[in-house]
mmCIF file of C-alpha atoms and ligand atoms in Angstrom:
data_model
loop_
_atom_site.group_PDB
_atom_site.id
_atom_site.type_symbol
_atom_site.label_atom_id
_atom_site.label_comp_id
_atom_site.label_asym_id
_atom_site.label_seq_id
_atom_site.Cartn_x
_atom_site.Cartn_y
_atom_site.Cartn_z
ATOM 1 C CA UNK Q 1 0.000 0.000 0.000
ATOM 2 C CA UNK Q 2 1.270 3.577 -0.471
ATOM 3 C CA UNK Q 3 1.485 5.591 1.941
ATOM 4 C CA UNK Q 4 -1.577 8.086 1.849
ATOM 5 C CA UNK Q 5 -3.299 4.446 1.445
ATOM 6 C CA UNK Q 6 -1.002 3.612 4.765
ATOM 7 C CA UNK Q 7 -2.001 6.868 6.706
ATOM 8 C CA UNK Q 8 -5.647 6.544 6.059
ATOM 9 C CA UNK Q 9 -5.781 2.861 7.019
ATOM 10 C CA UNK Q 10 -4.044 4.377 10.269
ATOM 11 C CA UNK Q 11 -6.626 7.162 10.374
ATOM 12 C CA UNK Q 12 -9.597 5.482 10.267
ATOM 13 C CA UNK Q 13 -8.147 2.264 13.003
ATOM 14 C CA UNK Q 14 -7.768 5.285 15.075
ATOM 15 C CA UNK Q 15 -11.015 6.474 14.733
ATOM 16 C CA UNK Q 16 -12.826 3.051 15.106
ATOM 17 C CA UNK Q 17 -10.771 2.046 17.748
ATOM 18 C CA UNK Q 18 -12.412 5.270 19.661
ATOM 19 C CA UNK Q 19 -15.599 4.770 18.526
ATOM 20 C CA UNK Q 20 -15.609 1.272 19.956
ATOM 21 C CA UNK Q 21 -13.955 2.147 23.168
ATOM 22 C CA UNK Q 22 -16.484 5.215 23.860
ATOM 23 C CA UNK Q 23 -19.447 3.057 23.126
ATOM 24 C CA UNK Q 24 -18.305 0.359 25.656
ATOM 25 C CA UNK Q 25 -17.845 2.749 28.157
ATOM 26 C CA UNK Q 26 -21.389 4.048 27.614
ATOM 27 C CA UNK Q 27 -22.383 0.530 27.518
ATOM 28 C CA UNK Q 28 -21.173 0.386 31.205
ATOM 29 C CA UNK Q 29 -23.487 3.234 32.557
ATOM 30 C CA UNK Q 30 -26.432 2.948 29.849
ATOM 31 C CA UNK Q 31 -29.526 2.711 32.072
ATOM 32 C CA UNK Q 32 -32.475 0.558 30.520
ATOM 33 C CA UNK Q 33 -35.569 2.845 29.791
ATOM 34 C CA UNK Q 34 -39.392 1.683 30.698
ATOM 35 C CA UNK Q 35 -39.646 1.596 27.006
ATOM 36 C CA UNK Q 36 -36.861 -0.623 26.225
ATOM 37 C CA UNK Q 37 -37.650 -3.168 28.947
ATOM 38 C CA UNK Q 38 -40.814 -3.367 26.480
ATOM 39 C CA UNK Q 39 -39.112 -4.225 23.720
ATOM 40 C CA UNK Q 40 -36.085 -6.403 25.022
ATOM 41 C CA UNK Q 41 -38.891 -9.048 25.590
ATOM 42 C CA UNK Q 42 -40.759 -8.390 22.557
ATOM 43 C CA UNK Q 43 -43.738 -7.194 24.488
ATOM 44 C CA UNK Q 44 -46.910 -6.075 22.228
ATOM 45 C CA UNK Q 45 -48.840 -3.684 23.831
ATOM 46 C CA UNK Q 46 -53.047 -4.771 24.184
ATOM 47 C CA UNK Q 47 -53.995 -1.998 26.141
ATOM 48 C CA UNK Q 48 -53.441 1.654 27.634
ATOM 49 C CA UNK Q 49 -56.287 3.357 30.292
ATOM 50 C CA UNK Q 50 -56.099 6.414 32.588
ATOM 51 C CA UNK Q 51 -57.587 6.705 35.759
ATOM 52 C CA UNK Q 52 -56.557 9.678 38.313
ATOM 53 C CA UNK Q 53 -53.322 10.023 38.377
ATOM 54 C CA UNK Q 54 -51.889 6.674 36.746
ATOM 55 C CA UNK Q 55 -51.827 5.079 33.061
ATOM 56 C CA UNK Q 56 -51.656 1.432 32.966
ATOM 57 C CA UNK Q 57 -50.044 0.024 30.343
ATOM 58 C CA UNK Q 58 -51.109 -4.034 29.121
ATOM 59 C CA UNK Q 59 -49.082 -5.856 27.104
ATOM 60 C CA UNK Q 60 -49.303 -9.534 25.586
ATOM 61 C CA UNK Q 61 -46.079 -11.576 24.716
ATOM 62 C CA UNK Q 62 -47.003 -12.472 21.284
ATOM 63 C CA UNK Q 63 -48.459 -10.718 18.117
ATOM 64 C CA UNK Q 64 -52.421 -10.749 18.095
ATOM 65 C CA UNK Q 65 -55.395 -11.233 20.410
ATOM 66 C CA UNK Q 66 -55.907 -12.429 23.473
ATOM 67 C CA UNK Q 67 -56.730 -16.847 22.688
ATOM 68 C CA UNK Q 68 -58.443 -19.422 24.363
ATOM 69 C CA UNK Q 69 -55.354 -20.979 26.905
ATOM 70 C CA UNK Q 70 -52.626 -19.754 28.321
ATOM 71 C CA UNK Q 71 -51.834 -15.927 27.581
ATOM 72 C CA UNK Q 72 -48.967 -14.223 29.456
ATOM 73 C CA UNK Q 73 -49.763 -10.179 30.480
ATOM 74 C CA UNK Q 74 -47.600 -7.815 31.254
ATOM 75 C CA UNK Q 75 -48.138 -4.259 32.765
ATOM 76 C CA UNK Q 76 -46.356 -1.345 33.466
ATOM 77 C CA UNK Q 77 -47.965 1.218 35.637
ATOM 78 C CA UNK Q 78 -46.786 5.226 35.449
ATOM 79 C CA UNK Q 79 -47.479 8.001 38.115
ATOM 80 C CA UNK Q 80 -48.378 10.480 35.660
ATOM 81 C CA UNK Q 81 -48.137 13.205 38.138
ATOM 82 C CA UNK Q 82 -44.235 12.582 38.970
ATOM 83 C CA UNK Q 83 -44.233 10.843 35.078
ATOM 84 C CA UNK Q 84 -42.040 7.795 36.816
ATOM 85 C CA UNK Q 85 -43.016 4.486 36.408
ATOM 86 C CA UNK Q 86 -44.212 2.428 39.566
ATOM 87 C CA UNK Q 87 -41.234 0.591 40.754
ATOM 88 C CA UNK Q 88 -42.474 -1.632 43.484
ATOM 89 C CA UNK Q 89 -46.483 -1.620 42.977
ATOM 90 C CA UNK Q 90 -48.622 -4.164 44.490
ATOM 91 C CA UNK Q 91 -51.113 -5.366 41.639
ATOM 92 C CA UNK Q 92 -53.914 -7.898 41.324
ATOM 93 C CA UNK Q 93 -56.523 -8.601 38.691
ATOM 94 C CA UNK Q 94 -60.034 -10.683 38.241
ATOM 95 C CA UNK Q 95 -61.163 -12.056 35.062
ATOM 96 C CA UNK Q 96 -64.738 -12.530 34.222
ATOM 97 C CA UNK Q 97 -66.984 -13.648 30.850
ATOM 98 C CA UNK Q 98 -70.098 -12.085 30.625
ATOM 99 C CA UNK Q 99 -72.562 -14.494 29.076
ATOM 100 C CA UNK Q 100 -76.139 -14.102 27.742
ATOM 101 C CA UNK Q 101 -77.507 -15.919 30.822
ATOM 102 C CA UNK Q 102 -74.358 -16.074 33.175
ATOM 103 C CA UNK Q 103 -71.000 -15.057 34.595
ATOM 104 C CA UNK Q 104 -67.669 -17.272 34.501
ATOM 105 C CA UNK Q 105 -64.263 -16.506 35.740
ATOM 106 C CA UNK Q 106 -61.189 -18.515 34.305
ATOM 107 C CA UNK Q 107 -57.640 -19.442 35.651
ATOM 108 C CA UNK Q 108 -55.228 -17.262 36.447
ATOM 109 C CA UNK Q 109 -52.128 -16.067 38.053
ATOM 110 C CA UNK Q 110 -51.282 -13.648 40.932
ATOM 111 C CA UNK Q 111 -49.092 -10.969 39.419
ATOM 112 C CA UNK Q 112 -45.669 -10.666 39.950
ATOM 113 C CA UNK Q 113 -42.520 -8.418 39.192
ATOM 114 C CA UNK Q 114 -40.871 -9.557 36.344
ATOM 115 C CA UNK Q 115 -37.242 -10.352 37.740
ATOM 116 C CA UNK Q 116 -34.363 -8.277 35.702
ATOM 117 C CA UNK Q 117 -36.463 -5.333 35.414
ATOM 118 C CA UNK Q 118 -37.515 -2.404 36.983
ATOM 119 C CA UNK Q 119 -41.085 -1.285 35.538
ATOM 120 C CA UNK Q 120 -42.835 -4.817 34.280
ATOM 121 C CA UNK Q 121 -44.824 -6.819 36.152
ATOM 122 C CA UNK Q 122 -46.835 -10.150 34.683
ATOM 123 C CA UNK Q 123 -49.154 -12.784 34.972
ATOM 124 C CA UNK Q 124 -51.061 -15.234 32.647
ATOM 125 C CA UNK Q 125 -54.389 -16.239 32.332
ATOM 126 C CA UNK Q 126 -56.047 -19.706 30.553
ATOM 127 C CA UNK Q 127 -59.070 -17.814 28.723
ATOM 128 C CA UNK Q 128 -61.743 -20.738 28.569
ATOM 129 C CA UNK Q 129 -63.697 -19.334 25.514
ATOM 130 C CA UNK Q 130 -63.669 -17.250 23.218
ATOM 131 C CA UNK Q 131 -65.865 -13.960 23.552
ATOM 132 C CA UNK Q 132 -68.108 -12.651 20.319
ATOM 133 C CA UNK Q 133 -70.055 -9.759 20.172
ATOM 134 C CA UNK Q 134 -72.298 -10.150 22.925
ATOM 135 C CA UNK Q 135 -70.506 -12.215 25.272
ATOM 136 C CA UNK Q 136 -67.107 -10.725 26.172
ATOM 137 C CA UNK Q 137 -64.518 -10.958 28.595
ATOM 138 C CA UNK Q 138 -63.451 -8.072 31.299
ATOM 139 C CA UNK Q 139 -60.425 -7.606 33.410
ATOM 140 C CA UNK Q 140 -60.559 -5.712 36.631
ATOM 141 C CA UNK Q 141 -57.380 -4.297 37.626
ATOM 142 C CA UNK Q 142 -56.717 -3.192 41.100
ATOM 143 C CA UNK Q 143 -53.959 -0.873 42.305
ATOM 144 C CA UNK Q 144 -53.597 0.216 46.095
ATOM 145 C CA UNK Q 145 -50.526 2.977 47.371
ATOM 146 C CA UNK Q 146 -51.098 4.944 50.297
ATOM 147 C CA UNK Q 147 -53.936 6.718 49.411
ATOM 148 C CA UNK Q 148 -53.840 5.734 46.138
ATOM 149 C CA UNK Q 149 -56.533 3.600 44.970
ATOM 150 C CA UNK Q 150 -57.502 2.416 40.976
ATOM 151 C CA UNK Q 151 -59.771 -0.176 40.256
ATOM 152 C CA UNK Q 152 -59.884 -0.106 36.633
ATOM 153 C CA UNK Q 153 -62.341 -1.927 34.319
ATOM 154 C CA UNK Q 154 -61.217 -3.242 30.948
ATOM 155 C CA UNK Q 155 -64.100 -4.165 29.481
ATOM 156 C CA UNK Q 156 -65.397 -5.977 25.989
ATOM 157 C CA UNK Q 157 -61.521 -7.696 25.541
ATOM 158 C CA UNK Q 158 -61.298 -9.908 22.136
ATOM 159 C CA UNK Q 159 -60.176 -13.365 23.035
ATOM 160 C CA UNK Q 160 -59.977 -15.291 19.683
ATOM 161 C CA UNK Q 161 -60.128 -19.041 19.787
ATOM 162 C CA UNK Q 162 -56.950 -20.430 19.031
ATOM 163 C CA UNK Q 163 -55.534 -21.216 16.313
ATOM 164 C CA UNK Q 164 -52.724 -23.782 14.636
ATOM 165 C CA UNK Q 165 -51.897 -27.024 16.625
ATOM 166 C CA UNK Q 166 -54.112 -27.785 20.175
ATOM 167 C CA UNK Q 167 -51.907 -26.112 23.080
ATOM 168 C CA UNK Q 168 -55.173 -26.309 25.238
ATOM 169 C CA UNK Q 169 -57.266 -28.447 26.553
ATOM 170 C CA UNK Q 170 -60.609 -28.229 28.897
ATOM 171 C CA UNK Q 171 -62.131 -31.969 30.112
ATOM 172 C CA UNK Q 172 -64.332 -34.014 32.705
ATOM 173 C CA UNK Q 173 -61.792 -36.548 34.709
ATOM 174 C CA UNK Q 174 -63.583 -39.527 35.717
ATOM 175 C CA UNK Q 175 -63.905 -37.581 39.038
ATOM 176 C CA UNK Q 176 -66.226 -35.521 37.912
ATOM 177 C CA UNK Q 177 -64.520 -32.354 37.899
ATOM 178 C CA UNK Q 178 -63.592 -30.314 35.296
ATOM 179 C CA UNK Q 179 -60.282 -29.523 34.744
ATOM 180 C CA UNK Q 180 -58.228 -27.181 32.521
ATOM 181 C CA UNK Q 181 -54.824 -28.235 31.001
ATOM 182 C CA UNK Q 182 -52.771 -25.219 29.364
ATOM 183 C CA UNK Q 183 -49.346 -26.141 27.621
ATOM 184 C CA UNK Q 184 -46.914 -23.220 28.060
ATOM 185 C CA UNK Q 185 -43.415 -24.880 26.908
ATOM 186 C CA UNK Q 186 -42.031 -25.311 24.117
ATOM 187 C CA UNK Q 187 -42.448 -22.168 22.230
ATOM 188 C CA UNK Q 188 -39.966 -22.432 20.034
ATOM 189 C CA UNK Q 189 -39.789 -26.119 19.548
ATOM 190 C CA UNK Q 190 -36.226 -27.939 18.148
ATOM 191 C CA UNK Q 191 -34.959 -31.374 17.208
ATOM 192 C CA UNK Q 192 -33.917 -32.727 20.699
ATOM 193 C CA UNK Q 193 -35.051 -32.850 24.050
ATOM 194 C CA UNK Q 194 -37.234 -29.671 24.825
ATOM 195 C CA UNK Q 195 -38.588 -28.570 28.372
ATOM 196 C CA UNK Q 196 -42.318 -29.162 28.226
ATOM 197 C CA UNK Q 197 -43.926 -27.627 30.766
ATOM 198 C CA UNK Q 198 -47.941 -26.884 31.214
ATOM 199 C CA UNK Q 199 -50.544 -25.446 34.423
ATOM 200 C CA UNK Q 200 -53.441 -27.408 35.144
ATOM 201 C CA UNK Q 201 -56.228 -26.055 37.153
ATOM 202 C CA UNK Q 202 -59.637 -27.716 38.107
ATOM 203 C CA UNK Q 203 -63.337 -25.832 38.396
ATOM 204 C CA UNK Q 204 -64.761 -25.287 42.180
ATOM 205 C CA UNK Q 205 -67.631 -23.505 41.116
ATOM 206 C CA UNK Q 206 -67.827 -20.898 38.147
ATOM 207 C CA UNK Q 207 -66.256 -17.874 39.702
ATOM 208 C CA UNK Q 208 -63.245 -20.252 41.185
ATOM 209 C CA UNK Q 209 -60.745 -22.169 39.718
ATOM 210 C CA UNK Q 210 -58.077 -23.453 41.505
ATOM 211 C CA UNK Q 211 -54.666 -24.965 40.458
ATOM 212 C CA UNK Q 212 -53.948 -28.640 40.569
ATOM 213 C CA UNK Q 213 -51.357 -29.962 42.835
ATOM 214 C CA UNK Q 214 -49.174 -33.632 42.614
ATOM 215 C CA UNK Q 215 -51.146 -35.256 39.759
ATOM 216 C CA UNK Q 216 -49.031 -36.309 37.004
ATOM 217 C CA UNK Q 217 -49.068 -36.114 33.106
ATOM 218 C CA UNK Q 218 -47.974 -38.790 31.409
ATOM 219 C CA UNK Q 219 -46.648 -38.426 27.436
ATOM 220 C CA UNK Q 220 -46.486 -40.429 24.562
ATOM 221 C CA UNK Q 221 -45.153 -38.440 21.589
ATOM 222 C CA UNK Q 222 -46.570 -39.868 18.506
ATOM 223 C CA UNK Q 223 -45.840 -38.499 14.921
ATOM 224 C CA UNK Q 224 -49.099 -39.705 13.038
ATOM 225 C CA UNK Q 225 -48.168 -39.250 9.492
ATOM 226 C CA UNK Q 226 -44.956 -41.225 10.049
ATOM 227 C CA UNK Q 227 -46.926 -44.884 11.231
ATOM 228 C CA UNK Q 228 -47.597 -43.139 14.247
ATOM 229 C CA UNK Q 229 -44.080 -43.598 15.651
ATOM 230 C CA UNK Q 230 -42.492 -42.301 19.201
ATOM 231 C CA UNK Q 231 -39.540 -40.898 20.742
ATOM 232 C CA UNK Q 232 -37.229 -41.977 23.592
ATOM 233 C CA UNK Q 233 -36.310 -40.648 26.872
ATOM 234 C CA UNK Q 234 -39.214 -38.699 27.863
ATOM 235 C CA UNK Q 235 -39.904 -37.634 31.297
ATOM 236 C CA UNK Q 236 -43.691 -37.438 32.175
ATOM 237 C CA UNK Q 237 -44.648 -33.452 33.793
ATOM 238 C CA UNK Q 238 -44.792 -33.698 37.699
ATOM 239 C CA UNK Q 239 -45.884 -30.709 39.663
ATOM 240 C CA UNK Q 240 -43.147 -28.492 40.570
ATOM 241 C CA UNK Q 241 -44.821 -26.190 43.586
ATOM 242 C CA UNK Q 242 -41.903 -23.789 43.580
ATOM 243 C CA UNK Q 243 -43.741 -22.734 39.914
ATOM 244 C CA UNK Q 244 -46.940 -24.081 40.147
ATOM 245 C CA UNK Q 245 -46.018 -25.319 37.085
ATOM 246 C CA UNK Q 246 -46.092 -29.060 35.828
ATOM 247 C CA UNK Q 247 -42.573 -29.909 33.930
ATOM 248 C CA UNK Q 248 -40.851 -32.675 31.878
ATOM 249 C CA UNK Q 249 -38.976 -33.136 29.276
ATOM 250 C CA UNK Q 250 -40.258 -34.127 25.562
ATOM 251 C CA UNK Q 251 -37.700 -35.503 22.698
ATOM 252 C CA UNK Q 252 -38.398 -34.794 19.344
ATOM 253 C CA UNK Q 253 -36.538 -36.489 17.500
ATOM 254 C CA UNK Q 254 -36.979 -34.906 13.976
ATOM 255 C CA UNK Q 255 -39.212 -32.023 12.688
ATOM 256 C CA UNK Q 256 -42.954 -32.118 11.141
ATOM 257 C CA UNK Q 257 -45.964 -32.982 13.181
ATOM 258 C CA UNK Q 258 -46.336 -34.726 16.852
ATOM 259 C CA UNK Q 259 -48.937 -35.415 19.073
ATOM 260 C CA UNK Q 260 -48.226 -35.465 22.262
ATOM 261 C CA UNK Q 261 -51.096 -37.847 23.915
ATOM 262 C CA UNK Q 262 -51.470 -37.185 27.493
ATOM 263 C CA UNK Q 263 -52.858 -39.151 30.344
ATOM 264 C CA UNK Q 264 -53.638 -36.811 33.569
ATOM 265 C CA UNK Q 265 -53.368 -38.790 36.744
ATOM 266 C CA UNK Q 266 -54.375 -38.279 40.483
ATOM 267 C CA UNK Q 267 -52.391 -37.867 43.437
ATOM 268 C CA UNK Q 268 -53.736 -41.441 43.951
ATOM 269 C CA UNK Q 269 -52.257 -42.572 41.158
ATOM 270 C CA UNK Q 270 -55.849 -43.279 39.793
ATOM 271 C CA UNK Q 271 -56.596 -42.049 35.310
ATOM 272 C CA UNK Q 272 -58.536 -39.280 35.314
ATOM 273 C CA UNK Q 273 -58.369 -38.897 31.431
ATOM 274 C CA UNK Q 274 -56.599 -40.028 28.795
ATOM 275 C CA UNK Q 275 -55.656 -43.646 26.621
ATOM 276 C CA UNK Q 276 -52.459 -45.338 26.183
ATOM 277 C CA UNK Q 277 -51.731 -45.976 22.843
ATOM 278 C CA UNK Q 278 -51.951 -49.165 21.071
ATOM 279 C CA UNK Q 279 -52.518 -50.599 17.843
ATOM 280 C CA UNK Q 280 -55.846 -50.402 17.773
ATOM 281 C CA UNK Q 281 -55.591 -47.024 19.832
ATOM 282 C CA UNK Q 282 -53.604 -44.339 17.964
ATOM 283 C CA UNK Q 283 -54.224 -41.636 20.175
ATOM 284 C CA UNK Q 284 -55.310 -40.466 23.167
ATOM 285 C CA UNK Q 285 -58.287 -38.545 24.110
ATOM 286 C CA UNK Q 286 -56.675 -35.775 25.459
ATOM 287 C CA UNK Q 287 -53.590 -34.283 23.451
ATOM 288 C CA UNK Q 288 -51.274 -31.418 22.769
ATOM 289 C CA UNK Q 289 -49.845 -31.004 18.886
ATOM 290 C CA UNK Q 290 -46.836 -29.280 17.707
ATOM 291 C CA UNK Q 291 -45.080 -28.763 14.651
ATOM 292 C CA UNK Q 292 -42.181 -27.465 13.444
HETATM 293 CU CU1 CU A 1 -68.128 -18.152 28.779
#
């Protein structure tokens, strides 16, 4: 190279050599806005209301409506009078369906911070049905500080049935009761072992639904189009009370379509719902699907 060739090369190391040292540095001190803890988790907002001196702010986790199962909420909560967001609030919520002849709540989750952040807090909850245009859903929001009080109504909410592979599932155990089973992992399903995790929550009466503790759900990933084959090493979900969650582990051992039959067992050990599969049954009564 010649040398004006040389000295620019020079030049411009120089100057990106800066450039990458001052942006570290501001790296070190950049503080994380309200708005970007929003979109570091890909939140979509659903909602905004004001009431007295606060805006709420509702967000979903994926694109679209609210759908029948499990639907993680997030909120963020701003003191528009001091225009700072609510660091340490103490929120709760009620769900309720408005039907032509009746009222129906659903399950759902206390609400929580959202760990890493300062400004999000979330919850889920496992819509039951979809609403149309005369029976609709409503969430009742309720925020107490000092002598700060909201209760704030969001009313007429669009919960879609869902769509794509079954990722919910409502049914009548041989108990009698009816429970609710809402898949929550995988995602983002891969070749491989995958954490596969769901909640399951039973009816007490229609305003009360409480969540299931050590029953077990069995699997038996099946890929239908492929002679109905399975998978090794799975582990059956068992309740993990730390989460509330149920979790095991599902191997899939190539892409396209599985069905993941399930079979829902007591405490007692005793079916509740659910088939094993055989050759002359090819799938259970009560399953999850996902492709990918
Ligand atoms: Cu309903």
């Amino acid at each position: 190279m010649n040398l004006i060739k040389k000295y620019n090369y020079i030049f411009f190391a120089i100057i990106s050599l800066t450039v990458l040292l001052t942006s570290c540095s501001q790296d070190e001190v950049k503080v994380v806005t309200p708005a970007e803890e929003v979109t570091n988790l890909k939140l979509q907002k659903l909602q905004e209301f004001t009431r007295g001196d606060y805006t709420f702010y509702v967000y979903k986790k994926d694109t679209g409506n609210l759908v029948v199962g499990y639907n993680e909420v997030y909120i963020q909560l701003k003191n528009n009078k001091s225009g700072n967001y609510v660091e340490n609030a103490t929120l709760s919520w009620k769900p309720l369906m408005h039907m032509a002849s009746m009222s129906h709540a659903c399950p759902y989750s206390s609400i929580q911070k959202v760990s890493d952040t300062k400004t999000l807090y979330k919850g889920y909850f496992i819509f039951i049905m979809a609403s149309d245009d005369t029976e609709y859903w409503e969430i009742t929001y309720d925020y107490t500080s000092g002598n700060d009080t909201i209760v704030e109504v969001a009313s007429r909410l669009t919960v879609n049935s869902a769509t794509g592979r079954v990722r919910y599932k409502s049914f009548k155990g041989t108990d009698n009761v009816s429970y609710f089973l809402a898949m929550v992992e995988p995602a983002a399903p891969r070749v491989g072992t995958n954490d596969i995790t769901a909640y399951l929550y039973k009816k007490v009466d229609m305003l009360t639904f409480n969540p299931v503790e050590n029953y077990t759900v069995e699997i038996d990933p099946r890929m239908p189009d492929m002679d109905n084959h399975t998978s090794p090493n799975n582990v059956n979900l068992a309740y993990d009370a730390a989460s509330g969650l149920y979790k095991g582990k599902l191997n899939l051992t190539m892409t396209g379509y599985w069905q993941v039959n399930l079979i829902v067992r007591n405490a007692g050990n005793a079916i509740l719902k659910g088939d094993s599969i055989t050759a002359t049954t090819p799938a259970s009564s009560i399953y999850f699907g996902i492709e990918f």
